[in-house]
């Protein structure tokens, strides 16, 4: 008997009657099919609700308009599965690239892997570091002094070295920046190739001409799949990448980007999607190259590239993106169609990206102003820096009967700079 077309209530009744004539195991088998069938019905209902034409298309248009015909090919949701193996491929290529390209390049530029000092094994301090706080309060330090028999200075020094021990070294940061630089640069060149002869690059209102029956071009297909696969690979590797202070914002950015790319593909906002990706790629490779020169201690190259990046970032993310692209996705479409859910969903995702643009723009502008008004060199404010351990050097000097010449002397002994204790 085919259970797919049978009412679930009838199945439950028949299984109850069958209990008198069949074994218990047979009845159990019938009962196990019931929830499976119910789940299938629920999933089918959710799918029908989610893909309703009135949600994603203007009135009078629907999925039938995106059926391939007369040699014209359109984007389809099932195409997005291609991005999954592409993401896995990127993860593999990244490992090869970082080992055989980024690492030799780092060596040529003078970037070396830092060997960090390992802390002395102490279970009490390690337990506090992992379970309580990486920056102990003064009261916690006093308590640990009693438990370990160490001085406050020794405990503070141990926590500084332990924090440094967990921070990624410069070589890891360089390899990561080098990989992203390579992709963003190639993506920008590929996007320019795909859009250079398209009318909607110069007249943004052209992106809606003929919507939604916009023919899919091979260049658009690969531009989309490679971008989507790359951002999926970033999301997969986020746990092993360098964790910066804007970690949460990066996660939001990756999720919003993947959702936006996937959604615009499904409902054939291809032209708008390619423009959005191109605007973002136009500045990202400059930032990654500035990071690479910063890690290599090429300060002048780093500073000037960063200023160029800041200028392009502000123009593309704070001017072109909100006042040109978002205008053509927010204001212009309502002159052609009545607003619908897909219209609000698309612009909602773009607003999330714009909020992140403003957040990062504040950081970029602050760094650029420091560089332009002072002798300050560009550093990535989002990255944690190693903490100095001057007190350790002082103690070593005292053990050898030496007094640091550059330290102020009181009563024949060197005084110590205890500013680090305020940070702890």
Coordinates of C-alpha atoms in Angstrom, one line a residue:
X1 CA 0.0 0.0 0.0
X2 CA 1.4 3.4 -0.9
X3 CA 1.4 5.5 2.3
X4 CA 2.3 8.8 0.6
X5 CA -1.3 9.5 -0.5
X6 CA -3.0 8.0 2.5
X7 CA -4.5 10.2 5.3
X8 CA -2.3 10.0 8.5
X9 CA -5.4 9.5 10.6
X10 CA -6.4 6.4 8.6
X11 CA -2.9 5.0 9.0
X12 CA -3.0 5.3 12.8
X13 CA -6.4 3.6 12.9
X14 CA -5.4 0.8 10.6
X15 CA -2.2 0.1 12.6
X16 CA -4.3 -0.1 15.7
X17 CA -6.6 -2.7 14.1
X18 CA -3.7 -4.6 12.8
X19 CA -2.4 -5.2 16.3
X20 CA -4.8 -8.1 16.7
X21 CA -3.6 -9.9 13.6
X22 CA 0.0 -9.1 13.2
X23 CA 3.1 -9.1 15.4
X24 CA 4.2 -6.2 17.5
X25 CA 7.2 -5.6 15.3
X26 CA 5.0 -5.2 12.2
X27 CA 2.9 -2.6 14.0
X28 CA 6.0 -0.7 15.1
X29 CA 7.1 -0.6 11.5
X30 CA 3.9 1.0 10.4
X31 CA 4.0 3.5 13.3
X32 CA 7.5 4.6 12.3
X33 CA 6.3 5.5 8.9
X34 CA 3.7 8.0 10.2
X35 CA 6.1 10.7 11.6
X36 CA 8.3 10.4 8.5
X37 CA 5.2 11.0 6.3
X38 CA 4.1 13.9 8.5
X39 CA 7.6 15.5 8.3
X40 CA 7.5 15.2 4.5
X41 CA 4.1 16.9 4.3
X42 CA 5.4 19.6 6.7
X43 CA 8.5 20.2 4.5
X44 CA 6.4 20.3 1.4
X45 CA 4.1 22.8 2.9
X46 CA 7.0 25.0 4.1
X47 CA 8.6 24.8 0.7
X48 CA 5.3 25.9 -1.0
X49 CA 4.9 28.8 1.5
X50 CA 8.6 29.9 1.2
X51 CA 8.7 29.9 -2.6
X52 CA 5.3 31.7 -3.2
X53 CA 5.6 33.8 -6.3
X54 CA 3.9 36.8 -4.6
X55 CA 6.7 36.9 -2.1
X56 CA 9.6 37.1 -4.5
X57 CA 8.2 38.7 -7.7
X58 CA 6.2 41.7 -8.6
X59 CA 2.5 41.1 -9.3
X60 CA 1.9 39.3 -12.6
X61 CA 5.4 37.6 -12.7
X62 CA 6.5 34.3 -11.3
X63 CA 8.8 31.3 -11.6
X64 CA 7.3 30.3 -15.0
X65 CA 8.9 33.4 -16.5
X66 CA 12.4 32.0 -15.6
X67 CA 12.0 28.7 -17.5
X68 CA 14.6 28.3 -20.2
X69 CA 13.2 28.8 -23.6
X70 CA 14.3 29.8 -27.1
X71 CA 18.0 29.4 -26.2
X72 CA 17.7 31.8 -23.3
X73 CA 19.1 30.5 -19.9
X74 CA 18.1 31.8 -16.5
X75 CA 19.5 31.4 -13.0
X76 CA 18.0 28.6 -11.0
X77 CA 18.2 27.9 -7.2
X78 CA 19.6 24.4 -7.7
X79 CA 22.7 26.0 -9.4
X80 CA 23.8 27.2 -5.9
X81 CA 24.9 23.7 -4.9
X82 CA 27.9 24.2 -7.2
X83 CA 29.3 26.7 -4.7
X84 CA 29.7 24.0 -2.0
X85 CA 32.4 21.9 -3.9
X86 CA 33.9 25.3 -5.0
X87 CA 34.2 26.3 -1.3
X88 CA 35.9 23.0 -0.5
X89 CA 38.2 23.5 -3.5
X90 CA 39.2 27.0 -2.2
X91 CA 40.1 25.5 1.2
X92 CA 42.4 23.1 -0.4
X93 CA 43.9 25.7 -2.8
X94 CA 44.4 28.0 0.2
X95 CA 46.6 25.4 2.0
X96 CA 48.7 24.9 -1.1
X97 CA 48.9 28.6 -1.8
X98 CA 50.0 29.5 1.8
X99 CA 52.6 26.9 1.8
X100 CA 54.2 27.2 -1.6
X101 CA 53.5 30.9 -2.5
X102 CA 52.8 33.0 0.6
X103 CA 55.5 31.5 2.9
X104 CA 58.4 31.9 0.3
X105 CA 57.1 35.4 -0.4
X106 CA 57.1 36.2 3.3
X107 CA 60.7 35.0 3.5
X108 CA 61.7 37.2 0.6
X109 CA 60.1 40.2 2.3
X110 CA 61.8 39.5 5.6
X111 CA 58.8 38.1 7.5
X112 CA 59.8 35.5 10.0
X113 CA 57.9 33.2 12.2
X114 CA 58.1 34.4 15.7
X115 CA 59.1 31.8 18.3
X116 CA 57.1 32.8 21.5
X117 CA 58.4 32.2 25.0
X118 CA 56.5 29.3 26.6
X119 CA 55.3 30.0 30.1
X120 CA 56.2 27.9 33.1
X121 CA 53.6 25.2 33.7
X122 CA 51.4 26.1 36.6
X123 CA 48.0 24.5 37.0
X124 CA 46.6 27.2 39.3
X125 CA 47.4 30.0 36.9
X126 CA 46.4 28.0 33.9
X127 CA 43.0 27.1 35.4
X128 CA 42.3 30.8 36.1
X129 CA 43.5 31.8 32.6
X130 CA 41.2 29.3 30.9
X131 CA 38.1 29.3 33.1
X132 CA 38.0 32.7 34.9
X133 CA 39.9 35.6 33.1
X134 CA 42.9 36.2 30.9
X135 CA 43.3 39.6 32.7
X136 CA 43.2 38.9 36.4
X137 CA 42.1 41.6 38.8
X138 CA 44.3 42.7 41.7
X139 CA 42.3 40.7 44.2
X140 CA 42.7 37.6 42.0
X141 CA 46.4 38.2 41.8
X142 CA 46.7 38.5 45.6
X143 CA 44.8 35.3 46.0
X144 CA 47.0 33.4 43.5
X145 CA 50.1 34.7 45.2
X146 CA 49.0 32.9 48.4
X147 CA 48.1 29.7 46.5
X148 CA 51.3 29.5 44.4
X149 CA 53.9 31.3 46.6
X150 CA 54.8 33.5 43.7
X151 CA 55.2 37.3 43.8
X152 CA 52.6 39.6 42.2
X153 CA 55.2 40.6 39.5
X154 CA 55.8 37.0 38.6
X155 CA 52.1 36.3 38.2
X156 CA 51.5 39.4 36.1
X157 CA 54.5 38.5 33.9
X158 CA 53.1 34.9 33.6
X159 CA 49.7 36.2 32.4
X160 CA 51.3 38.5 29.9
X161 CA 53.4 35.8 28.4
X162 CA 50.4 33.4 28.4
X163 CA 48.3 35.9 26.5
X164 CA 51.1 36.5 24.0
X165 CA 51.5 32.7 23.6
X166 CA 47.9 32.4 22.2
X167 CA 48.2 35.3 19.8
X168 CA 48.8 34.4 16.1
X169 CA 52.3 35.1 14.9
X170 CA 53.1 37.5 12.1
X171 CA 53.8 34.8 9.5
X172 CA 50.3 33.4 10.0
X173 CA 48.8 36.9 9.6
X174 CA 50.9 37.5 6.4
X175 CA 49.8 34.2 4.8
X176 CA 46.2 34.9 5.5
X177 CA 46.5 38.5 4.1
X178 CA 48.4 37.2 1.0
X179 CA 45.6 34.6 0.2
X180 CA 42.9 37.2 0.5
X181 CA 44.9 39.7 -1.6
X182 CA 45.3 37.1 -4.4
X183 CA 41.6 36.3 -4.5
X184 CA 40.3 39.9 -4.2
X185 CA 42.6 41.1 -6.9
X186 CA 41.7 38.3 -9.3
X187 CA 38.0 38.7 -8.4
X188 CA 38.2 42.5 -9.1
X189 CA 39.9 41.8 -12.5
X190 CA 37.3 39.1 -13.3
X191 CA 34.4 41.4 -12.3
X192 CA 35.8 44.2 -14.4
X193 CA 36.0 41.8 -17.4
X194 CA 32.4 40.6 -16.8
X195 CA 31.0 44.2 -16.5
X196 CA 33.2 46.4 -18.7
X197 CA 30.9 46.1 -21.8
X198 CA 27.6 46.0 -19.9
X199 CA 25.3 49.0 -20.1
X200 CA 24.2 48.7 -16.4
X201 CA 27.7 49.4 -15.2
X202 CA 27.3 53.0 -16.6
X203 CA 23.6 53.4 -16.3
X204 CA 22.4 51.7 -13.1
X205 CA 18.7 51.9 -14.1
X206 CA 19.6 49.3 -16.8
X207 CA 19.8 46.7 -14.2
X208 CA 16.0 46.5 -14.1
X209 CA 15.4 46.6 -17.8
X210 CA 13.5 43.4 -18.7
X211 CA 13.3 42.1 -15.1
X212 CA 12.9 39.3 -14.2
X213 CA 13.6 37.7 -17.6
X214 CA 17.3 38.6 -17.6
X215 CA 19.4 36.1 -19.5
X216 CA 22.2 34.5 -17.6
X217 CA 25.6 35.0 -19.2
X218 CA 28.6 32.5 -18.6
X219 CA 30.7 35.3 -17.1
X220 CA 28.0 36.1 -14.6
X221 CA 27.6 32.5 -13.7
X222 CA 31.2 32.0 -12.8
X223 CA 31.5 35.4 -11.1
X224 CA 28.6 34.4 -8.8
X225 CA 29.7 30.9 -8.1
X226 CA 33.3 31.8 -7.3
X227 CA 32.4 34.7 -5.1
X228 CA 29.8 32.6 -3.2
X229 CA 32.3 29.7 -2.9
X230 CA 35.0 32.0 -1.5
X231 CA 32.8 33.5 1.2
X232 CA 31.5 30.1 2.1
X233 CA 35.2 29.0 2.5
X234 CA 35.8 32.0 4.8
X235 CA 32.9 31.0 6.9
X236 CA 34.1 27.4 7.1
X237 CA 37.7 28.5 8.1
X238 CA 36.6 31.3 10.5
X239 CA 37.5 29.2 13.6
X240 CA 41.1 28.7 12.4
X241 CA 41.7 32.2 11.0
X242 CA 43.2 35.1 12.9
X243 CA 40.6 36.3 15.4
X244 CA 40.4 40.1 15.5
X245 CA 38.3 42.5 17.5
X246 CA 35.6 42.7 14.9
X247 CA 35.1 39.0 14.8
X248 CA 31.4 39.2 15.3
X249 CA 31.0 41.9 12.6
X250 CA 33.0 39.6 10.2
X251 CA 30.6 36.7 10.9
X252 CA 27.6 39.0 10.3
X253 CA 29.2 40.2 7.1
X254 CA 29.9 36.7 5.7
X255 CA 26.4 35.5 6.5
X256 CA 24.8 38.6 5.0
X257 CA 27.0 38.3 1.9
X258 CA 26.2 34.6 1.4
X259 CA 22.5 35.2 1.9
X260 CA 22.5 38.2 -0.4
X261 CA 24.4 36.4 -3.2
X262 CA 22.1 33.3 -2.9
X263 CA 18.9 35.3 -2.8
X264 CA 19.8 37.6 -5.7
X265 CA 20.7 34.5 -7.7
X266 CA 17.4 32.7 -7.0
X267 CA 15.1 35.7 -8.0
X268 CA 17.4 36.8 -10.9
X269 CA 18.7 40.0 -9.4
X270 CA 21.9 39.1 -11.3
X271 CA 22.8 42.5 -12.6
X272 CA 22.4 44.2 -9.2
X273 CA 24.4 41.4 -7.6
X274 CA 27.4 41.7 -9.9
X275 CA 27.5 45.4 -9.3
X276 CA 27.5 45.0 -5.6
X277 CA 30.2 42.4 -5.6
X278 CA 32.3 44.5 -8.0
X279 CA 32.1 47.6 -5.7
X280 CA 33.2 45.6 -2.7
X281 CA 36.1 44.0 -4.5
X282 CA 37.4 47.3 -5.8
X283 CA 39.0 48.2 -2.4
X284 CA 39.5 44.9 -0.5
X285 CA 42.7 43.9 -2.3
X286 CA 44.4 47.2 -1.4
X287 CA 43.7 46.6 2.3
X288 CA 45.2 43.1 2.2
X289 CA 48.3 44.4 0.4
X290 CA 48.7 47.1 3.0
X291 CA 48.6 44.4 5.7
X292 CA 51.2 42.4 3.9
X293 CA 53.6 45.4 3.8
X294 CA 52.8 46.2 7.4
X295 CA 53.8 42.7 8.5
X296 CA 57.0 42.9 6.4
X297 CA 57.8 46.3 8.1
X298 CA 57.7 48.2 4.8
X299 CA 56.1 51.2 6.6
X300 CA 56.2 53.7 3.7
X301 CA 54.6 51.3 1.2
X302 CA 52.0 50.2 3.8
X303 CA 51.1 53.8 4.7
X304 CA 50.6 55.0 1.2
X305 CA 48.7 52.0 0.0
X306 CA 46.5 52.3 3.1
X307 CA 45.7 56.0 2.3
X308 CA 44.8 54.9 -1.3
X309 CA 42.6 52.2 0.2
X310 CA 40.9 54.6 2.5
X311 CA 40.0 57.0 -0.3
X312 CA 38.6 54.2 -2.5
X313 CA 36.8 52.6 0.5
X314 CA 35.0 55.9 1.3
X315 CA 34.1 56.6 -2.3
X316 CA 32.8 53.1 -3.0
X317 CA 31.2 52.1 0.3
X318 CA 29.9 55.5 1.6
X319 CA 29.1 57.3 -1.6
X320 CA 28.6 54.9 -4.6
X321 CA 27.0 52.0 -2.7
X322 CA 24.3 53.9 -0.7
X323 CA 23.6 56.8 -3.1
X324 CA 23.9 55.0 -6.4
X325 CA 23.4 51.3 -6.0
X326 CA 20.9 51.4 -3.1
X327 CA 19.0 54.2 -4.8
X328 CA 18.5 51.9 -7.8
X329 CA 17.4 49.0 -5.6
X330 CA 15.3 51.1 -3.2
X331 CA 13.8 54.1 -5.0
X332 CA 13.8 53.3 -8.7
X333 CA 12.1 49.9 -8.6
X334 CA 8.9 51.3 -7.0
X335 CA 8.4 53.4 -10.1
X336 CA 8.1 50.2 -12.1
X337 CA 6.5 47.7 -9.7
X338 CA 4.5 47.8 -6.5
X339 CA 6.7 46.9 -3.5
X340 CA 6.8 43.2 -2.6
X341 CA 8.5 41.1 0.1
X342 CA 11.6 40.3 -2.1
X343 CA 12.1 44.1 -2.6
X344 CA 12.1 44.7 1.2
X345 CA 14.3 41.6 1.8
X346 CA 16.9 42.7 -0.7
X347 CA 17.2 46.2 0.7
X348 CA 17.2 44.9 4.2
X349 CA 20.3 42.9 3.5
X350 CA 21.9 45.9 1.8
X351 CA 21.2 48.0 4.9
X352 CA 23.0 45.4 7.0
X353 CA 26.0 45.7 4.8
X354 CA 25.8 49.5 4.9
X355 CA 25.8 49.5 8.7
X356 CA 29.0 47.4 8.6
X357 CA 30.5 49.8 6.1
X358 CA 29.9 52.7 8.5
X359 CA 31.4 50.7 11.4
X360 CA 34.6 49.9 9.4
X361 CA 34.7 53.4 7.9
X362 CA 35.0 54.9 11.3
X363 CA 38.1 52.7 12.0
X364 CA 39.6 53.5 8.6
X365 CA 39.1 57.2 8.8
X366 CA 40.5 57.3 12.4
X367 CA 43.6 55.5 11.2
X368 CA 44.0 57.7 8.2
X369 CA 43.7 60.9 10.2
X370 CA 46.4 59.7 12.6
X371 CA 48.8 59.0 9.8
X372 CA 48.1 62.3 8.0
X373 CA 48.4 64.5 11.1
X374 CA 51.2 62.8 13.0
X375 CA 54.3 60.6 12.4
X376 CA 52.1 57.6 13.4
X377 CA 52.4 54.6 11.1
X378 CA 49.4 52.5 10.0
X379 CA 48.6 49.5 12.2
X380 CA 45.6 47.2 12.1
X381 CA 43.5 48.4 15.1
X382 CA 41.5 45.2 15.0
X383 CA 44.5 43.0 15.8
X384 CA 45.8 42.3 19.2
X385 CA 49.4 43.2 19.7
X386 CA 52.0 41.4 21.8
X387 CA 52.4 42.9 25.2
X388 CA 55.9 43.9 26.3
X389 CA 57.6 42.1 29.0
X390 CA 60.1 44.7 30.3
X391 CA 59.7 43.7 33.9
X392 CA 61.1 40.3 32.9
X393 CA 64.2 41.9 31.4
X394 CA 64.7 44.0 34.4
X395 CA 64.5 41.0 36.8
X396 CA 67.1 39.2 34.7
X397 CA 69.4 42.2 34.8
X398 CA 69.1 42.4 38.6
X399 CA 69.9 38.7 38.9
X400 CA 73.2 39.4 37.0
X401 CA 74.0 42.3 39.2
X402 CA 73.2 44.9 36.5
X403 CA 71.1 48.0 36.7
X404 CA 69.5 49.3 33.5
X405 CA 71.1 52.6 32.5
X406 CA 68.0 54.1 31.0
X407 CA 65.9 53.5 34.2
X408 CA 65.6 56.2 36.9
X409 CA 67.4 55.2 40.1
X410 CA 66.1 55.6 43.6
X411 CA 68.2 54.6 46.6
X412 CA 70.7 52.8 44.4
X413 CA 68.1 50.6 42.8
X414 CA 66.3 50.7 39.4
X415 CA 62.6 51.6 39.6
X416 CA 60.1 49.6 37.5
X417 CA 57.4 50.8 35.1
X418 CA 54.2 49.3 36.5
X419 CA 51.9 50.7 33.9
X420 CA 51.2 47.2 32.6
X421 CA 49.5 46.4 35.9
X422 CA 46.8 48.9 35.1
X423 CA 46.0 47.0 31.9
X424 CA 45.8 43.8 33.8

